Short mmCIF file of C-alpha atoms in Angstrom, two decimals:
data_model
loop_
_atom_site.label_atom_id
_atom_site.label_comp_id
_atom_site.label_asym_id
_atom_site.label_seq_id
_atom_site.Cartn_x
_atom_site.Cartn_y
_atom_site.Cartn_z
CA MET A 1495 73.40 120.25 85.67
CA ARG A 1496 74.88 117.98 88.33
CA LYS A 1497 74.10 114.31 88.06
CA ILE A 1498 71.89 112.80 90.73
CA LEU A 1499 74.75 110.80 92.21
CA PRO A 1500 78.22 112.36 91.80
CA VAL A 1501 80.79 110.14 90.10
CA LEU A 1502 83.10 110.94 93.05
CA PHE A 1503 81.24 108.36 95.11
CA VAL A 1504 81.39 105.52 92.57
CA SER A 1505 84.31 103.58 94.06
CA PHE A 1506 82.90 103.96 97.56
CA PHE A 1507 79.46 102.67 96.65
CA SER A 1508 80.91 99.90 94.50
CA SER A 1509 82.72 98.68 97.61
CA PHE A 1510 79.57 99.08 99.73
CA PHE A 1511 77.44 97.23 97.22
CA ALA A 1512 79.91 94.36 97.03
CA SER A 1513 79.99 94.06 100.81
CA SER A 1514 76.17 94.01 100.98
CA GLN A 1515 75.99 91.00 98.65
CA THR A 1516 77.61 88.61 101.10
CA ASP A 1517 78.45 84.98 100.50
CA ARG A 1518 76.73 82.57 102.85
CA PHE A 1519 79.27 79.85 102.20
CA ALA A 1520 83.02 79.45 101.97
CA TYR A 1521 85.09 77.31 99.64
CA ALA A 1522 87.46 74.95 101.43
CA ILE A 1523 90.41 72.72 100.50
CA THR A 1524 90.35 69.39 102.33
CA ASP A 1525 91.34 65.75 101.94
CA VAL A 1526 88.84 63.12 100.92
CA ASN A 1527 88.86 62.05 104.59
CA LYS A 1528 88.34 64.27 107.66
CA GLU A 1529 91.69 63.36 109.19
CA GLY A 1530 93.70 63.35 105.95
CA ALA A 1531 96.29 65.83 104.71
CA ASN A 1532 96.08 65.44 100.92
CA TRP A 1533 94.95 68.96 100.05
CA SER A 1534 93.34 68.08 96.74
CA PHE A 1535 89.57 68.14 97.29
CA LEU A 1536 87.25 71.15 96.99
CA ARG A 1537 84.21 71.53 99.24
CA LYS A 1538 81.90 74.24 100.55
CA ILE A 1539 81.19 75.23 104.15
CA ASP A 1540 77.74 76.50 105.13
CA LEU A 1541 78.52 79.62 107.17
CA LYS A 1542 75.34 79.27 109.23
CA THR A 1543 75.72 75.65 110.25
CA GLY A 1544 79.42 75.02 109.73
CA ALA A 1545 78.57 71.90 107.72
CA PHE A 1546 80.97 70.76 104.99
CA SER A 1547 79.55 69.71 101.61
CA GLU A 1548 80.38 66.69 99.54
CA VAL A 1549 83.39 66.94 97.19
CA LEU A 1550 82.80 69.53 94.46
CA LEU A 1551 86.03 68.78 92.60
CA ASN A 1552 88.53 65.96 92.86
CA GLY A 1553 91.73 67.86 92.24
CA ASN A 1554 93.76 64.66 92.46
CA ASP A 1555 92.59 63.35 89.08
CA ALA A 1556 95.58 63.49 86.71
CA ALA A 1557 93.66 61.86 83.86
CA SER A 1558 91.29 64.79 83.36
CA LEU A 1559 93.20 67.36 81.32
CA ALA A 1560 92.79 71.05 82.06
CA TYR A 1561 92.14 73.94 79.67
CA ASP A 1562 94.61 76.56 78.49
CA ASP A 1563 93.50 80.02 79.64
CA ALA A 1564 95.11 81.68 76.61
CA THR A 1565 93.26 79.61 73.99
CA LYS A 1566 90.31 78.43 76.12
CA LYS A 1567 90.87 74.99 74.55
CA GLN A 1568 91.53 71.77 76.39
CA ILE A 1569 95.20 70.89 76.65
CA SER A 1570 95.69 68.10 74.12
CA GLU A 1571 98.85 66.49 75.48
CA PRO A 1572 99.51 65.66 79.15
CA LEU A 1573 102.16 67.80 80.84
CA LYS A 1574 105.54 66.19 81.32
CA ASP A 1575 107.07 67.40 84.55
CA ALA A 1576 110.54 66.18 85.49
CA ARG A 1577 109.91 66.65 89.19
CA PHE A 1578 106.32 65.56 89.72
CA GLY A 1579 105.55 63.47 86.66
CA ASN A 1580 101.90 62.95 85.77
CA ILE A 1581 100.60 64.56 88.97
CA ALA A 1582 101.32 67.97 87.41
CA ASN A 1583 98.25 67.38 85.21
CA ALA A 1584 95.95 67.06 88.23
CA ALA A 1585 94.05 70.26 89.01
CA PHE A 1586 95.40 70.38 92.58
CA GLY A 1587 98.61 68.44 91.86
CA THR A 1588 101.11 68.61 94.80
CA GLY A 1589 98.35 70.00 97.02
CA VAL A 1590 96.81 73.47 97.36
CA ALA A 1591 97.01 75.89 100.29
CA ALA A 1592 96.08 79.18 98.59
CA ILE A 1593 92.68 79.92 97.00
CA ALA A 1594 90.71 83.10 96.28
CA PHE A 1595 87.08 83.43 95.15
CA ASP A 1596 86.53 85.93 92.32
CA LYS A 1597 82.75 86.39 92.47
CA ARG A 1598 82.65 88.87 89.60
CA ASN A 1599 83.95 86.29 87.12
CA ASN A 1600 82.71 83.26 89.10
CA ARG A 1601 86.19 81.80 89.34
CA LEU A 1602 88.21 80.21 92.09
CA TYR A 1603 91.89 81.10 91.67
CA TYR A 1604 94.63 79.01 93.24
CA THR A 1605 98.19 77.80 92.87
CA PRO A 1606 99.61 74.33 93.64
CA MET A 1607 102.11 74.48 96.48
CA PHE A 1608 105.10 73.13 94.53
CA ILE A 1609 104.20 73.97 90.92
CA ASP A 1610 104.84 77.59 89.97
CA GLN A 1611 101.61 78.23 88.09
CA LEU A 1612 98.46 80.26 88.63
CA ARG A 1613 95.30 78.26 87.90
CA TYR A 1614 91.56 78.74 88.26
CA ILE A 1615 88.28 76.85 88.24
CA ASP A 1616 85.39 78.21 86.17
CA LEU A 1617 82.70 77.59 88.78
CA LYS A 1618 79.91 77.66 86.21
CA THR A 1619 81.32 74.75 84.21
CA MET A 1620 83.79 73.38 86.81
CA LYS A 1621 86.45 73.35 84.09
CA VAL A 1622 90.01 73.91 85.29
CA TYR A 1623 92.25 76.45 83.49
CA PHE A 1624 96.04 76.78 83.64
CA ILE A 1625 97.72 80.16 83.06
CA THR A 1626 100.33 79.05 80.54
CA THR A 1627 101.59 82.43 79.29
CA SER A 1628 103.71 83.18 82.35
CA GLU A 1629 105.06 81.67 85.54
CA PHE A 1630 103.53 82.77 88.82
CA THR A 1631 106.35 83.68 91.20
CA GLY A 1632 109.12 83.01 88.68
CA ILE A 1633 110.76 80.72 91.24
CA LYS A 1634 110.67 77.17 89.88
CA THR A 1635 112.72 75.57 92.62
CA LYS A 1636 110.89 75.63 95.93
CA ALA A 1637 113.00 75.99 99.07
CA THR A 1638 113.18 73.09 101.52
CA ASP A 1639 111.96 75.39 104.30
CA GLN A 1640 108.98 76.35 102.04
CA SER A 1641 109.91 80.02 102.34
CA ASN A 1642 109.19 80.84 98.69
CA ILE A 1643 105.96 78.90 98.19
CA VAL A 1644 102.57 80.64 98.13
CA THR A 1645 100.11 79.71 100.87
CA ARG A 1646 98.17 82.99 101.13
CA MET A 1647 95.79 84.44 98.53
CA ALA A 1648 92.80 86.83 98.38
CA ILE A 1649 90.86 89.04 95.97
CA GLY A 1650 91.29 92.71 96.91
CA MET A 1651 88.66 95.44 96.90
CA ASP A 1652 90.09 96.62 93.55
CA GLY A 1653 89.14 93.28 91.96
CA ASN A 1654 92.75 92.15 91.59
CA GLY A 1655 94.09 88.97 93.13
CA TYR A 1656 96.90 89.09 95.70
CA ALA A 1657 99.18 86.27 96.79
CA LEU A 1658 102.07 86.16 99.23
CA THR A 1659 105.03 83.84 99.64
CA ASN A 1660 105.63 82.43 103.10
CA ASP A 1661 108.68 84.63 103.71
CA GLY A 1662 106.83 87.82 102.74
CA ASN A 1663 109.42 88.67 100.08
CA HIS A 1664 107.03 88.43 97.14
CA LEU A 1665 103.64 90.15 97.18
CA LEU A 1666 102.09 89.13 93.87
CA GLN A 1667 99.24 90.91 92.13
CA PHE A 1668 97.24 89.35 89.29
CA THR A 1669 94.44 90.76 87.19
CA THR A 1670 91.22 88.78 86.95
CA GLY A 1671 89.75 89.92 83.63
CA LYS A 1672 90.05 88.40 80.17
CA LYS A 1673 93.82 88.82 80.06
CA ILE A 1674 95.53 87.75 83.27
CA VAL A 1675 98.72 89.64 84.08
CA VAL A 1676 100.90 88.77 87.09
CA SER A 1677 103.10 91.41 88.74
CA ASP A 1678 105.56 91.00 91.60
CA LEU A 1679 105.08 94.06 93.83
CA GLY A 1680 108.12 93.17 95.91
CA ALA A 1681 108.82 92.43 99.56
CA LEU A 1682 106.72 93.48 102.53
CA VAL A 1683 108.21 95.98 104.97
CA ASP A 1684 107.86 95.58 108.73
CA ASP A 1685 106.22 98.40 110.64
CA PRO A 1686 108.85 99.77 113.08
CA GLU A 1687 106.47 98.94 115.95
CA ASN A 1688 106.52 95.22 115.09
CA LYS A 1689 109.78 94.69 116.99
CA THR A 1690 110.38 90.92 117.16
CA ALA A 1691 107.12 90.00 115.42
CA SER A 1692 108.47 90.33 111.88
CA VAL A 1693 106.32 89.42 108.92
CA HIS A 1694 109.41 87.66 107.51
CA ASN A 1695 110.03 85.48 110.57
CA SER A 1696 109.41 81.77 109.96
CA CYS A 1697 108.35 81.21 113.58
CA ASN A 1698 105.83 84.07 113.61
CA SER A 1699 104.59 84.52 110.12
CA PHE A 1700 104.88 81.61 107.68
CA GLY A 1701 101.80 79.81 106.38
CA GLY A 1702 98.22 80.73 107.11
CA ASP A 1703 96.02 82.75 104.78
CA MET A 1704 94.93 86.28 103.81
CA ILE A 1705 91.70 88.26 103.58
CA ALA A 1706 91.01 91.71 102.09
CA ASP A 1707 89.08 94.64 103.52
CA ASP A 1708 87.10 97.49 101.94
CA ASP A 1709 89.87 100.05 102.49
CA GLY A 1710 92.73 98.71 100.36
CA ASN A 1711 94.35 96.46 102.97
CA LEU A 1712 95.12 92.79 103.36
CA PHE A 1713 95.10 90.90 106.67
CA LEU A 1714 97.51 88.02 107.11
CA PHE A 1715 96.58 85.28 109.59
CA SER A 1716 99.75 83.26 110.01
CA ASN A 1717 100.06 79.59 110.85
CA ARG A 1718 101.20 80.53 114.36
CA THR A 1719 98.07 82.69 114.91
CA ASN A 1720 99.80 86.06 114.42
CA VAL A 1721 97.80 88.73 112.58
CA PHE A 1722 99.32 91.43 110.35
CA LYS A 1723 97.57 94.28 108.54
CA ILE A 1724 99.19 94.91 105.14
CA ASN A 1725 98.80 98.20 103.29
CA ILE A 1726 98.93 97.21 99.61
CA GLY A 1727 100.14 100.63 98.49
CA THR A 1728 103.09 100.93 100.88
CA LYS A 1729 103.57 97.17 101.49
CA VAL A 1730 103.98 97.96 105.21
CA ALA A 1731 102.91 95.06 107.45
CA THR A 1732 101.73 96.03 110.95
CA HIS A 1733 101.52 93.36 113.64
CA LEU A 1734 98.09 93.51 115.32
CA GLY A 1735 98.60 90.68 117.82
CA THR A 1736 97.75 86.99 118.14
CA VAL A 1737 94.39 85.24 118.04
CA SER A 1738 93.16 84.21 121.49
CA GLY A 1739 90.78 81.44 122.52
CA LEU A 1740 92.26 78.66 120.37
CA PRO A 1741 93.51 75.23 121.53
CA ALA A 1742 97.25 75.16 122.16
CA THR A 1743 97.88 72.89 119.15
CA TYR A 1744 95.69 74.87 116.76
CA THR A 1745 97.32 76.31 113.64
CA ILE A 1746 95.59 78.75 111.32
CA ASN A 1747 95.73 77.56 107.72
CA GLY A 1748 92.62 79.09 106.17
CA SER A 1749 90.88 82.43 106.64
CA ALA A 1750 87.87 84.06 104.98
CA VAL A 1751 85.35 86.78 105.82
CA ASP A 1752 81.95 85.37 106.72
CA ASN A 1753 78.53 86.99 106.20
CA GLN A 1754 78.59 88.55 109.69
CA ASN A 1755 81.83 90.48 109.10
CA GLN A 1756 83.81 88.02 111.21
CA VAL A 1757 86.91 86.16 110.04
CA LEU A 1758 86.36 82.43 109.64
CA ILE A 1759 89.50 80.38 110.33
CA SER A 1760 90.34 76.71 109.84
CA SER A 1761 93.23 74.41 110.71
CA ALA A 1762 95.06 71.73 108.76
CA VAL A 1763 96.09 69.86 111.93
CA ASP A 1764 93.13 70.30 114.30
CA ASN A 1765 89.61 69.41 113.19
CA SER A 1766 87.93 69.90 116.57
CA ASN A 1767 86.30 73.08 115.27
CA ILE A 1768 86.36 75.98 112.88
CA TYR A 1769 86.28 79.40 114.51
CA THR A 1770 85.29 82.99 113.88
CA VAL A 1771 87.60 85.82 114.91
CA ASP A 1772 86.60 89.38 115.80
CA ILE A 1773 89.11 91.57 113.97
CA LYS A 1774 88.96 94.24 116.71
CA THR A 1775 89.71 91.95 119.66
CA LEU A 1776 91.25 88.94 117.83
CA ALA A 1777 89.15 86.70 120.09
CA ALA A 1778 88.13 83.36 118.54
CA THR A 1779 84.71 81.72 118.96
CA PRO A 1780 83.93 78.13 117.87
CA VAL A 1781 81.40 77.90 115.04
CA GLN A 1782 80.10 74.44 115.89
CA SER A 1783 80.86 71.58 118.25
CA ALA A 1784 80.16 68.64 115.96
CA GLY A 1785 83.69 68.64 114.55
CA ALA A 1786 85.06 69.86 111.25
CA TRP A 1787 87.41 68.78 108.51
CA ARG A 1788 91.09 69.48 108.47
CA THR A 1789 91.25 72.34 106.01
CA ALA A 1790 94.24 73.82 104.20
CA ASP A 1791 92.56 76.98 102.93
CA LEU A 1792 89.30 78.96 102.80
CA ALA A 1793 87.83 81.57 100.46
CA THR A 1794 84.77 83.80 100.17
CA SER A 1795 84.30 86.95 98.12
CA ASN A 1796 83.31 88.94 101.21
CA LEU A 1797 85.41 91.96 102.09
CA LEU A 1798 86.03 92.79 105.73
CA ALA A 1799 84.12 96.03 106.42
CA THR A 1800 86.52 98.38 108.20
CA ARG A 1801 85.51 101.78 106.85
CA ARG A 1802 82.99 103.94 108.67
CA PRO A 1803 80.01 104.41 106.32
CA PHE A 1804 78.35 107.75 105.63
CA PRO A 1805 75.01 108.17 107.49
CA PHE A 1806 72.89 107.85 104.33
CA VAL A 1807 74.70 104.64 103.43
CA ARG A 1808 73.76 103.21 106.82
CA LEU A 1809 70.14 104.12 106.08
CA LEU A 1810 70.28 102.38 102.71
CA LYS A 1811 71.93 99.33 104.20
CA ALA A 1812 69.15 99.11 106.79
CA ILE A 1813 66.52 98.73 104.07
CA GLU A 1814 65.34 95.14 103.92
CA GLU A 1815 65.26 93.63 100.45
CA THR A 1816 62.01 91.88 99.52
CA ASP A 1817 62.29 89.02 97.07
CA ASP A 1818 60.15 85.89 97.09
CA GLY A 1819 61.52 84.67 93.75
CA ARG A 1820 58.56 85.81 91.62
CA ILE A 1821 60.41 88.81 90.19
CA GLN A 1822 63.80 88.65 88.49
CA LEU A 1823 65.91 91.77 87.85
CA PHE A 1824 68.94 91.67 85.56
CA PRO A 1825 71.68 92.58 84.92
CA ASN A 1826 72.89 93.67 88.33
CA PRO A 1827 75.28 95.52 88.28
CA VAL A 1828 73.39 97.60 85.71
CA THR A 1829 75.13 98.73 82.51
CA ASN A 1830 74.06 101.44 80.04
CA ASN A 1831 71.53 102.72 82.63
CA ARG A 1832 69.15 99.96 81.56
CA PHE A 1833 67.82 96.88 83.32
CA THR A 1834 65.12 94.28 82.70
CA VAL A 1835 62.50 92.93 85.08
CA GLN A 1836 60.70 89.63 84.59
CA PHE A 1837 57.30 89.53 86.30
CA ASN A 1838 55.98 86.15 87.42
CA LEU A 1839 52.94 87.77 89.01
CA ALA A 1840 49.19 87.89 88.55
CA GLU A 1841 47.79 90.18 85.88
CA GLY A 1842 47.41 93.79 86.93
CA ASN A 1843 48.97 97.21 87.19
CA TYR A 1844 52.29 97.65 88.95
CA THR A 1845 54.47 100.64 89.74
CA VAL A 1846 58.27 100.56 89.51
CA GLN A 1847 60.03 103.23 91.59
CA ILE A 1848 63.75 103.95 91.53
CA LYS A 1849 65.33 105.96 94.35
CA ASP A 1850 68.87 107.15 95.03
CA VAL A 1851 70.82 106.70 98.27
CA LEU A 1852 69.28 109.88 99.72
CA GLY A 1853 65.78 108.51 99.19
CA ARG A 1854 65.03 110.87 96.30
CA GLN A 1855 62.83 109.49 93.54
CA VAL A 1856 64.74 109.14 90.30
CA SER A 1857 62.04 107.49 88.26
CA ARG A 1858 58.47 106.21 88.61
CA ILE A 1859 56.96 104.01 85.89
CA LYS A 1860 53.59 102.28 85.76
CA THR A 1861 53.33 99.01 83.85
CA ASN A 1862 50.52 96.63 83.02
CA ILE A 1863 51.30 92.92 83.41
CA LYS A 1864 49.16 90.63 81.30
CA GLY A 1865 50.61 87.28 82.30
CA GLU A 1866 53.39 85.44 84.11
CA GLY A 1867 56.82 85.63 82.53
CA GLN A 1868 56.28 89.08 80.99
CA THR A 1869 59.51 91.11 80.80
CA GLU A 1870 59.82 94.88 80.79
CA THR A 1871 62.95 96.96 80.25
CA PHE A 1872 63.46 100.16 82.24
CA GLN A 1873 65.78 103.04 81.39
CA LEU A 1874 67.25 105.27 84.08
CA PRO A 1875 67.21 109.01 83.30
CA SER A 1876 70.33 110.36 81.65
CA LEU A 1877 70.99 112.46 84.76
CA ALA A 1878 71.30 109.35 86.92
CA GLY A 1879 74.96 108.90 87.77
CA LYS A 1880 76.83 105.75 88.70
CA GLY A 1881 76.25 104.30 92.14
CA VAL A 1882 73.72 102.44 94.30
CA TYR A 1883 69.95 102.77 93.82
CA LEU A 1884 66.86 101.11 95.24
CA VAL A 1885 64.23 99.54 92.97
CA LYS A 1886 60.81 99.18 94.57
CA ILE A 1887 57.79 97.55 92.90
CA THR A 1888 54.24 97.94 94.26
CA ASP A 1889 50.91 96.49 93.15
CA HIS A 1890 47.58 98.30 92.53
CA ASN A 1891 46.93 98.35 96.30
CA ASN A 1892 50.29 100.07 96.86
CA LYS A 1893 51.59 96.91 98.54
CA THR A 1894 55.31 96.37 98.11
CA VAL A 1895 56.03 93.14 96.25
CA PHE A 1896 59.73 93.63 95.51
CA THR A 1897 62.67 95.75 96.66
CA ARG A 1898 66.24 95.35 95.48
CA LYS A 1899 69.44 97.42 95.65
CA ILE A 1900 71.14 97.79 92.29
CA LEU A 1901 74.57 99.07 91.33
CA VAL A 1902 74.71 101.27 88.23
CA GLN A 1903 78.12 101.16 86.57
#
């Protein structure tokens, strides 16, 4: 008998589910001062208001020793770096211009501009980890023209991290699980239609940042406002044009997908505004007029939605989730076809319905709640395949008190 949701759709719905759980903030690398250029301080940006938070991490502190990712233990002896001395021990030592938010593992990956090492922040504990088992690019000596340093980074739809040197000659891939493995995928290739707008040209294409979409591509927003679409599989970079509507002196140094499927951009030299860019027209719109911070890089976990969804996915996406905080559902994504619900509701009878993406009822369970904090575990039928489902809870008057999309892995 065929499962309720064919496994064929798993990767598609995983991507859809991830895109529906959008970040409402972006991480940003700034100085301690609005006008400064010491890219060693981590903040957040509220995507609705454009407001910058207080400092979340002082990456300039060389006295606070990091942790070794391989052993998960704190490094006992300070690093001794012949070039940069004690500053190599600072989390953001030599400055940072490439970050990527890994929401699945709640980590912020990055690399210092002039130290060839991949690092990350555990955002739950705010501990900093160094990847000590391997170099990042394998290029210890950074070129004076900064051609071989990494200033662009993003987490792809496959869950892997991707980073790119300024000259486009090294597209790096790194895994984000327990064991981090770095691979150099090689140089990007210019689309024949690019003509003079080469992805390797220092005037057109150095600096900036990258985002990822839901169809296996990366988008490079260069310092000089050029935009390239990069197919990860073929490594072909296609020039899409330049961003319009920006001040003449504006450089793009950070890019991230916001919660409205626009590309948020920031500048390290112009703090008059941050902007959103429509990927179809490349037109920029200011987010706020109260001023911003000079920002070297941005990161959210949001993927740019570029694929055309199936009709029933559009229907599912249109369903409003109801959650006033009184009901907690976990884990989500769901493993082993089992999830738990904590009810912080009045005593009474409640019905838990589970439906698939076509609106078909998969399961219907009645439960009696005898007090706040009661937890109940629910098991999906064995025929329920992997994919996206809707959990709906109603009270004895058939009033909906909770709806939530879940991803079954």
